[in-house]
Short mmCIF file of C-alpha atoms in Angstrom, two decimals:
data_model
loop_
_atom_site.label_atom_id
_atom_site.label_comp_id
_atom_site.label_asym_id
_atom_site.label_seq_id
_atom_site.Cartn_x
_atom_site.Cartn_y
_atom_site.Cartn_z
CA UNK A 1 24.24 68.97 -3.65
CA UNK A 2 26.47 66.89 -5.43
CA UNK A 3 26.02 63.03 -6.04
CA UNK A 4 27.86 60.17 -7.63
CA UNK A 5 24.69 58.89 -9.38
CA UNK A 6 23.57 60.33 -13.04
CA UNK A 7 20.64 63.06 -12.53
CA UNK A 8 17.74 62.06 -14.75
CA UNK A 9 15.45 64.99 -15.75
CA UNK A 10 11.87 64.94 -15.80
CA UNK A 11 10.96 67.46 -18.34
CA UNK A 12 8.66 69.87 -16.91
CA UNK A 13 5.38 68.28 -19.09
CA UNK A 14 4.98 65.59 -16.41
CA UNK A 15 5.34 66.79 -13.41
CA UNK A 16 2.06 67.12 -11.51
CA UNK A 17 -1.16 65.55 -12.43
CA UNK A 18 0.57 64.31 -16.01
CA UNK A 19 3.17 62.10 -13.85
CA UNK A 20 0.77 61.28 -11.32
CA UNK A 21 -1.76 59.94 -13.69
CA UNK A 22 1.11 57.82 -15.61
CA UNK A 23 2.58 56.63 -12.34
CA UNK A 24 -0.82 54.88 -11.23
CA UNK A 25 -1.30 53.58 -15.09
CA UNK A 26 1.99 52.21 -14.68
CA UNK A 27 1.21 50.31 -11.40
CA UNK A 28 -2.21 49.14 -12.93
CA UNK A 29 0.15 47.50 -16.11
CA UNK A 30 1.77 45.65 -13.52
CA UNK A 31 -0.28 44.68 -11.19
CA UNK A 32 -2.48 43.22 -14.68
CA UNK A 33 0.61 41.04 -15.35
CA UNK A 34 1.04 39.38 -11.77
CA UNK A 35 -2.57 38.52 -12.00
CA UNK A 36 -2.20 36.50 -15.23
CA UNK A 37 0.65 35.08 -14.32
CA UNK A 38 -0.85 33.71 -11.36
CA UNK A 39 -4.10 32.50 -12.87
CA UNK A 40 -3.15 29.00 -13.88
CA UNK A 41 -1.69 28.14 -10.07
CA UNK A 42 -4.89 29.45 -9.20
CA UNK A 43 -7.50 27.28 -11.53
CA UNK A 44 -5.13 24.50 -10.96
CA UNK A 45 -6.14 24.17 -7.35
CA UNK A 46 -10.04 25.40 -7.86
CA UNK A 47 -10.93 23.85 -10.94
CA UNK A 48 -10.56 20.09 -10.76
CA UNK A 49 -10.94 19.65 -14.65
CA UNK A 50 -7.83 21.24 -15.37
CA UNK A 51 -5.08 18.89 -15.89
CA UNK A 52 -2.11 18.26 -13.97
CA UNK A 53 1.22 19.54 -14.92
CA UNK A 54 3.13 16.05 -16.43
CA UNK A 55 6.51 17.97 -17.00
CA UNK A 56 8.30 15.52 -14.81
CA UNK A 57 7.20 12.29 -16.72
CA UNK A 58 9.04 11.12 -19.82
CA UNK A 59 7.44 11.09 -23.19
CA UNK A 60 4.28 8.19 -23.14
CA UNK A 61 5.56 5.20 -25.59
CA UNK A 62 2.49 3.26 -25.91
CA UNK A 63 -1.48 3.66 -25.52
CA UNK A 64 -2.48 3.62 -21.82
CA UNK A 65 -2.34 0.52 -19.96
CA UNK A 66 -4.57 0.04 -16.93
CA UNK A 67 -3.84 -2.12 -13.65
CA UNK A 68 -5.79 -2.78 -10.99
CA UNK A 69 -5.32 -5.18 -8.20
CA UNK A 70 -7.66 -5.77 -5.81
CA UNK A 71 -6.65 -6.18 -2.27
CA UNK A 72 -7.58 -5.80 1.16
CA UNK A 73 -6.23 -2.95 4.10
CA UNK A 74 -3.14 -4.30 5.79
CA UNK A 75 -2.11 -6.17 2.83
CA UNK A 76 1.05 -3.95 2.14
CA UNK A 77 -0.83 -3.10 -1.34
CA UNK A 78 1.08 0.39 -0.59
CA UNK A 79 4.40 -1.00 -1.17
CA UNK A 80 3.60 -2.83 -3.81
CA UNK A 81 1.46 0.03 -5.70
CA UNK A 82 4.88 1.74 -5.39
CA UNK A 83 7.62 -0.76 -6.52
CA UNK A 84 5.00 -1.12 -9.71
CA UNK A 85 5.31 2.41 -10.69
CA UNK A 86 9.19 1.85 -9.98
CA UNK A 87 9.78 -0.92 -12.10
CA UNK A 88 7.39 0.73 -14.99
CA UNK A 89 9.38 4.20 -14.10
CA UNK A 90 12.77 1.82 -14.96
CA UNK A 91 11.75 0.79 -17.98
CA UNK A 92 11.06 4.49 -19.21
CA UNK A 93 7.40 3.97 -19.11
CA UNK A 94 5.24 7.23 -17.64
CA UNK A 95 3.19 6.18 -15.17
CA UNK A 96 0.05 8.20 -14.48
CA UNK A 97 -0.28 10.67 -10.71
CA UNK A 98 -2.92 12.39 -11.04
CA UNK A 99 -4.90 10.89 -8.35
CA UNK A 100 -4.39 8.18 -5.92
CA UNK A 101 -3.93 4.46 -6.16
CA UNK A 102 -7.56 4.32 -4.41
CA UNK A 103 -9.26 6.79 -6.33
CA UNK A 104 -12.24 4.16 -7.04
CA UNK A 105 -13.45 5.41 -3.45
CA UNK A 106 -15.75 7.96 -3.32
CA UNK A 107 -13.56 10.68 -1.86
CA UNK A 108 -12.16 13.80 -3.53
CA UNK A 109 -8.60 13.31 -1.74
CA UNK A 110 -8.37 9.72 -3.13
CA UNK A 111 -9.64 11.10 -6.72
CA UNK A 112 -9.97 14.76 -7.21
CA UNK A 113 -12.67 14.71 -9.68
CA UNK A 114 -15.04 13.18 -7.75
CA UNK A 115 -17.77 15.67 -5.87
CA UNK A 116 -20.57 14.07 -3.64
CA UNK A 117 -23.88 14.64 -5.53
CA UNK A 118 -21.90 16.03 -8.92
CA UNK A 119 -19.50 13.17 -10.25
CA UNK A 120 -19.72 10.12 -8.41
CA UNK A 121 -16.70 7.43 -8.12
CA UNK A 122 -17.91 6.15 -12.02
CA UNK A 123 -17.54 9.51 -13.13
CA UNK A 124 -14.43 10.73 -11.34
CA UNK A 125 -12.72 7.32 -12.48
CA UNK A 126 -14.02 8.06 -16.31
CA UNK A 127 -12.35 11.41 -16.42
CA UNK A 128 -9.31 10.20 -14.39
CA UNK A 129 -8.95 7.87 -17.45
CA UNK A 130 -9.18 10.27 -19.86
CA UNK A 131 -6.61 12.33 -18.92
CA UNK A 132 -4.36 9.49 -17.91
CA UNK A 133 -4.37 8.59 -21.70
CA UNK A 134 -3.33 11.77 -23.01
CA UNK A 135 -0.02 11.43 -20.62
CA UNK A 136 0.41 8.04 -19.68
CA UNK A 137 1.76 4.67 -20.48
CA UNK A 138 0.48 3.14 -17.06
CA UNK A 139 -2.33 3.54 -14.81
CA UNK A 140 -1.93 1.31 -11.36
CA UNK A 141 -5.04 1.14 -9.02
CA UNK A 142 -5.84 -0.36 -6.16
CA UNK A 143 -9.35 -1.76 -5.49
CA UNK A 144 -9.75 -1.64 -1.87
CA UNK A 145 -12.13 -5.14 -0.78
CA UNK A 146 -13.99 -5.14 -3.86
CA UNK A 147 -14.53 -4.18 -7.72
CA UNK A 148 -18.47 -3.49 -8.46
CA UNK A 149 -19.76 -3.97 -11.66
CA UNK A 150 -21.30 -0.10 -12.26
CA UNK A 151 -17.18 0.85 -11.50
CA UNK A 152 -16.03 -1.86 -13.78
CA UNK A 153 -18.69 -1.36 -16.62
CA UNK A 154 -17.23 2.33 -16.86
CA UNK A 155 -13.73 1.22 -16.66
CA UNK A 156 -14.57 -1.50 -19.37
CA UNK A 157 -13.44 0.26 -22.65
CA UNK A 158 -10.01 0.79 -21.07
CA UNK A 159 -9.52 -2.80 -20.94
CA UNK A 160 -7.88 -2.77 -17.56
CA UNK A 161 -5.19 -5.79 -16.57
CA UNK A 162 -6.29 -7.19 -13.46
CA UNK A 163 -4.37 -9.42 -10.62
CA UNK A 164 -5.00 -9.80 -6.31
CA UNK A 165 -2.68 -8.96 -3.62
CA UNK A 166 -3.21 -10.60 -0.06
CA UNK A 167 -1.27 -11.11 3.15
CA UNK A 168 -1.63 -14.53 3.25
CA UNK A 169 -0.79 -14.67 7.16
CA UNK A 170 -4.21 -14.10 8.57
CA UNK A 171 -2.84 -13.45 12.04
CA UNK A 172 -0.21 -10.94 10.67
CA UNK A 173 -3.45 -9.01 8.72
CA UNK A 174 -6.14 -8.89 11.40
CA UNK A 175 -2.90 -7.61 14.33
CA UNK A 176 -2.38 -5.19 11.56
CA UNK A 177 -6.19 -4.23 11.16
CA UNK A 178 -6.32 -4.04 15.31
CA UNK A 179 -3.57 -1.57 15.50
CA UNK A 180 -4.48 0.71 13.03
CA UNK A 181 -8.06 0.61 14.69
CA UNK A 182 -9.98 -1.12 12.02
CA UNK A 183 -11.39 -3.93 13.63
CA UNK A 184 -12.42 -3.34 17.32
CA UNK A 185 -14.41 -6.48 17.89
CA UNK A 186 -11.48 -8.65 17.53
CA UNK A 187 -9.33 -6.62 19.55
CA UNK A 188 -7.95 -3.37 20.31
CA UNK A 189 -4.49 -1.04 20.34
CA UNK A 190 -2.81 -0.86 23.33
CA UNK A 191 0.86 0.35 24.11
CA UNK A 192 3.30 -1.48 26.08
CA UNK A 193 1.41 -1.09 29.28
CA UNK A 194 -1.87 -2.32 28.13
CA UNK A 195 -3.66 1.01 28.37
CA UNK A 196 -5.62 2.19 24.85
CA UNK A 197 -3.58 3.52 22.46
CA UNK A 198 -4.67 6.25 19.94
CA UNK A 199 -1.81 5.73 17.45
CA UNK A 200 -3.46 3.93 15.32
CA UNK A 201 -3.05 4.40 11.19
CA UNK A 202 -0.44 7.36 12.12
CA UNK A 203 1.81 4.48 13.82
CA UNK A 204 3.30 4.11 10.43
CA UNK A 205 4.37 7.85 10.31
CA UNK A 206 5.14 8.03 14.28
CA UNK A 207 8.16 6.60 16.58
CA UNK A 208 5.08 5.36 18.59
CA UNK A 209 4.82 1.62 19.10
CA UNK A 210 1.32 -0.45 19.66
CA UNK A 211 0.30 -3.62 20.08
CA UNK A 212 -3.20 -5.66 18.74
CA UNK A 213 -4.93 -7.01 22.35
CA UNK A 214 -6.64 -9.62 20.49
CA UNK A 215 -10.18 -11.44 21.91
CA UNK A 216 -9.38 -14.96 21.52
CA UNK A 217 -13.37 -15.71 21.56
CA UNK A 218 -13.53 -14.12 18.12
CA UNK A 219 -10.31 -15.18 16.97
CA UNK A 220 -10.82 -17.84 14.99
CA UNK A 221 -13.93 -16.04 13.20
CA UNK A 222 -11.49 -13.01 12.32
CA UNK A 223 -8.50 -15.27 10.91
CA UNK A 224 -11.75 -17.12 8.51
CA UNK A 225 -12.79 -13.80 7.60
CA UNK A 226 -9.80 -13.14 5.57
CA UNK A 227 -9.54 -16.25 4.20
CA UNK A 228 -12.91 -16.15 2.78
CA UNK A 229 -13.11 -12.65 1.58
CA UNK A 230 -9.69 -13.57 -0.26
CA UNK A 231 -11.82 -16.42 -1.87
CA UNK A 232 -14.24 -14.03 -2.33
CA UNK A 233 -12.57 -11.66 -4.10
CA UNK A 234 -10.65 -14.14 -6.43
CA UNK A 235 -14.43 -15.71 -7.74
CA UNK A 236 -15.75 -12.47 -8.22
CA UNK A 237 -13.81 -11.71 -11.54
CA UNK A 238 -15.69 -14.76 -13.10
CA UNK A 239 -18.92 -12.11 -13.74
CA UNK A 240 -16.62 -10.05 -15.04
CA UNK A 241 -16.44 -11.61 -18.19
CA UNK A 242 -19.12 -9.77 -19.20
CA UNK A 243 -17.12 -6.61 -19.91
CA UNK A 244 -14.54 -8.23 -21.42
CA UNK A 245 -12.75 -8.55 -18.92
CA UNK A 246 -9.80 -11.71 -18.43
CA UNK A 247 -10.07 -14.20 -15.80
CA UNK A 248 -6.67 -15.30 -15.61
CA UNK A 249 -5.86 -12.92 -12.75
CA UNK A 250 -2.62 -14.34 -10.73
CA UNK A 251 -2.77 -14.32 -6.89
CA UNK A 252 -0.10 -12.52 -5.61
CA UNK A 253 0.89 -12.61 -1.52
CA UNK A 254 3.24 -9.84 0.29
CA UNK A 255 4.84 -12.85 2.81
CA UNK A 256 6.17 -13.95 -1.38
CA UNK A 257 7.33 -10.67 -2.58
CA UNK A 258 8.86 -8.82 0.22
CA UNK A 259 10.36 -12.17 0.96
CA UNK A 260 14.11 -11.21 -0.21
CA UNK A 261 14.18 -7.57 2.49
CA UNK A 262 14.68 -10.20 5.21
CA UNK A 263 18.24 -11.17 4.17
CA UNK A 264 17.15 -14.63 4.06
CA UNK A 265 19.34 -17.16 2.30
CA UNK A 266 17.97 -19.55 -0.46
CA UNK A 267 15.08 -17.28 -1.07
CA UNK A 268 16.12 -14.90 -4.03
CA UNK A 269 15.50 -16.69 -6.90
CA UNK A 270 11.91 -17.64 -5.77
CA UNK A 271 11.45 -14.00 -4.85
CA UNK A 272 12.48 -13.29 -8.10
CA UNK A 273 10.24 -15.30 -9.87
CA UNK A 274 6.92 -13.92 -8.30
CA UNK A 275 7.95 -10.63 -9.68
CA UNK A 276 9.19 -11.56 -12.93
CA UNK A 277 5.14 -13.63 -13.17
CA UNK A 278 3.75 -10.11 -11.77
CA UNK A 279 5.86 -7.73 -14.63
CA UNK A 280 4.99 -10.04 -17.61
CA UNK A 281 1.33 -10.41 -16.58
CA UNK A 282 1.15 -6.57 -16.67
CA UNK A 283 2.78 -5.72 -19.93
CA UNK A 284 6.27 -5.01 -17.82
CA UNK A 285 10.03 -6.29 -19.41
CA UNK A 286 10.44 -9.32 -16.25
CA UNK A 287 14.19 -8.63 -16.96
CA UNK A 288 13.43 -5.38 -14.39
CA UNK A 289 12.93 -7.82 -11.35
CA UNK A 290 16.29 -7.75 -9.87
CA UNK A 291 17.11 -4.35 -10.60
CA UNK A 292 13.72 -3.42 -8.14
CA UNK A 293 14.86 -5.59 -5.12
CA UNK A 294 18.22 -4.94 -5.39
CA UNK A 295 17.24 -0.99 -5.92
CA UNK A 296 14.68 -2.04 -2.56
CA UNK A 297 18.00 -3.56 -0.87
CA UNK A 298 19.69 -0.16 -1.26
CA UNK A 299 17.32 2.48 -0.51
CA UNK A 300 15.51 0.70 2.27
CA UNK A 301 18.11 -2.14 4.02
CA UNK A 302 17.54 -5.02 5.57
CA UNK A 303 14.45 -5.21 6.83
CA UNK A 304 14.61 -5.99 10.55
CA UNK A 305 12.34 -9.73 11.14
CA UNK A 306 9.61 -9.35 13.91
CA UNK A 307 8.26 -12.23 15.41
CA UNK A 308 4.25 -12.22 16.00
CA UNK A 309 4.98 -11.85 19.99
CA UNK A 310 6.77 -8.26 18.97
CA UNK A 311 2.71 -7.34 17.72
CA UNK A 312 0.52 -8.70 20.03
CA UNK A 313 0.08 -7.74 23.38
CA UNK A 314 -1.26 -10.65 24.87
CA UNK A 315 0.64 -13.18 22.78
CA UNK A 316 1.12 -16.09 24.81
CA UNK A 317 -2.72 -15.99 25.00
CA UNK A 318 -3.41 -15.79 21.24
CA UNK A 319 -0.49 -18.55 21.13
CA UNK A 320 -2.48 -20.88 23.27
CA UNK A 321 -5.51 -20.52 21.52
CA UNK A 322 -4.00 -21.05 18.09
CA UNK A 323 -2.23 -24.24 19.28
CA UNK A 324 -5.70 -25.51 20.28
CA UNK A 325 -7.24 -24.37 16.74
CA UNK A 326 -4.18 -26.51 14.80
CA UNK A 327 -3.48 -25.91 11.68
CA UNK A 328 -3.64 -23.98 9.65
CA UNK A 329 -3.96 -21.95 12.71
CA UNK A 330 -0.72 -22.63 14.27
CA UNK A 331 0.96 -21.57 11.50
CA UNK A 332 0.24 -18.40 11.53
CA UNK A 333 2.36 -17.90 14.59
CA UNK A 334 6.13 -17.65 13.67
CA UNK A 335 8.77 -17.15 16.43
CA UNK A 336 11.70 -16.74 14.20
CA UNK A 337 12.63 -15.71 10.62
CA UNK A 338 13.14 -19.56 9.79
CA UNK A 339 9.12 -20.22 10.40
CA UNK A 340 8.33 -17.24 8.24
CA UNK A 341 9.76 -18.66 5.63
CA UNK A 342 8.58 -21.66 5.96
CA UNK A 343 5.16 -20.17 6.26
CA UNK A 344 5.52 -18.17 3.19
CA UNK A 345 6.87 -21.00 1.26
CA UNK A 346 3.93 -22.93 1.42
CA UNK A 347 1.82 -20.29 0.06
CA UNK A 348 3.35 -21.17 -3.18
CA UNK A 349 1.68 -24.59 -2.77
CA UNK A 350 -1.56 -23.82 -1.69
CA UNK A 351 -2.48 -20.43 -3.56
CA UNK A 352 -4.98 -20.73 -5.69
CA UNK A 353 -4.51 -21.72 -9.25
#
């Protein structure tokens, strides 16, 4: 039989058992290589000592710098946490991934080297450090309500920058807390009909749309609440000197920063110079401030203005009750994008110092 393909010839000496054996030695040789080749994918996903790949970051230019602000749920500390790494990333600075901005709770998603009963938050935030400073420039974390002292003992020697974000608009923050299913005593979710909704958290990820049925009996005890854990927060740093820590943190509210998405005129340069505070306070070139909201403008628009009726259910009701409160009450509720600015604009006068 003819062919068009070269005949190779097998001498004689292995055929049989000969070729047999060297066929299956063959196989083992390669089967050995797949395996090795597959054993750091392997340990990186069972073994949560081993390091993270840092390919994708640019060469560190500095000794690690650590961040943390402490802030509250519903205080859009996710969009900031991200436009910080952004403006760091613009500057050329790597910015440390390896776990989440709130990896200081005890959870192994949020920091994968804690494990309940083996490394608690302390220890998982210790060796989250230590390999941030072999790749890093910047470490940003966000300390979710409050920062103990056994968490900021251990963190001490890293000499972490501090600062707060809020939402200033208590009304805005406990609607927010409501709909995501946080706070039930104040309120619950309910879609458009009134009937319970069970969107909550995902309606950030969903085309789903709830609303915050607020209680106005505990109203006015829920809008307090934030304002006095903000307080609280801010005068907890002064026992913090103890670990060398600096008490010069600056107060920083989302109404203030996210200010300029709105299209709002007159605003920019203020907007401006809350971030340009924010970038020098952390170590940051202020120069980047534009760049980020104009960069912000492009990727994301203008951000569409919703009016407090557009989250609440049973606004006219919670409008009522907040008219009988006063202010600083009343102000909370905003009707058009004129009154949240005006709201936001007085934050600059009362925050504190």
């Amino acid at each position: 039989m003819s062919s068009s393909y070269p005949h190779v010839m097998i001498p004689h000496l292995l055929s049989g058992p000969v070729m047999l054996f060297l066929t299956h030695l063959l196989l083992f040789e390669a089967a050995v290589v797949v395996v090795v080749a597959l054993l750091p994918t392997v340990s990186m996903g069972m073994n949560k000592d081993t390091e993270l790949v840092f390919d994708d970051m640019p060469k560190r230019t500095h000794s690690l710098r650590v961040v943390v602000f402490l802030t509250q749920g519903c205080s859009g500390s996710s969009w900031f946490h991200s436009t910080l790494v952004q403006a760091a990333k613009l500057e050329g600075y790597a910015v440390y991934s390896g776990v989440t901005k709130e990896c200081l709770r005890p959870s192994s998603d949020r920091n994968r080297f804690y494990e309940e009963g083996i490394c608690d938050v302390e220890c998982a935030i210790v060796k989250a450090l230590h390999e941030a400073e072999k790749h890093a420039d910047y470490f940003f974390i966000g300390a979710m309500y409050d920062f103990p002292d056994s968490i900021a003992q251990a963190m001490a020697p890293w000499k972490p920058t501090t600062l707060f974000y809020f939402r200033a608009n208590s009304l805005n923050f406990v609607s927010c807390q409501v709909r995501d299913c946080f706070n039930k005593k104040v309120g619950e979710s309910v879609d458009a009909l009134g009937s319970q909704s069970n969107v909550c958290f995902q309606r950030r990820h969903s085309n789903a749309t709830n609303f915050a049925k607020l209680n106005p009996e505990y109203l006015k005890t829920s809008l307090d609440w934030n304002t006095k854990n903000m307080n609280k927060m801010i005068d907890s740093m002064d026992h913090l000197k103890q670990y060398g820590y600096e008490t010069n943190s600056p107060v920083v509210y989302d109404e203030l920063m996210t200010l300029f998405e709105y299209d709002t005129s007159g605003v920019w340069t203020t907007v401006m110079r809350e971030w340009e505070k924010v970038l020098f306070h952390v170590g940051i070139n202020p120069a980047v401030a534009e760049r980020i909201m104009r960069i912000e403008i492009a990727k994301l628009g203008i951000r569409p203005y919703i009016p407090s009726s557009k989250r609440l259910y049973n606004h006219e009701e919670v409008k009522n009750t907040l008219e009988e409160l006063g202010p600083p009450y009343s102000n909370f509720y905003h009707t058009t994008i004129d009154e949240y600015v005006a709201f936001a604009n007085t934050i600059t006068q009362n925050r504190p110092s």
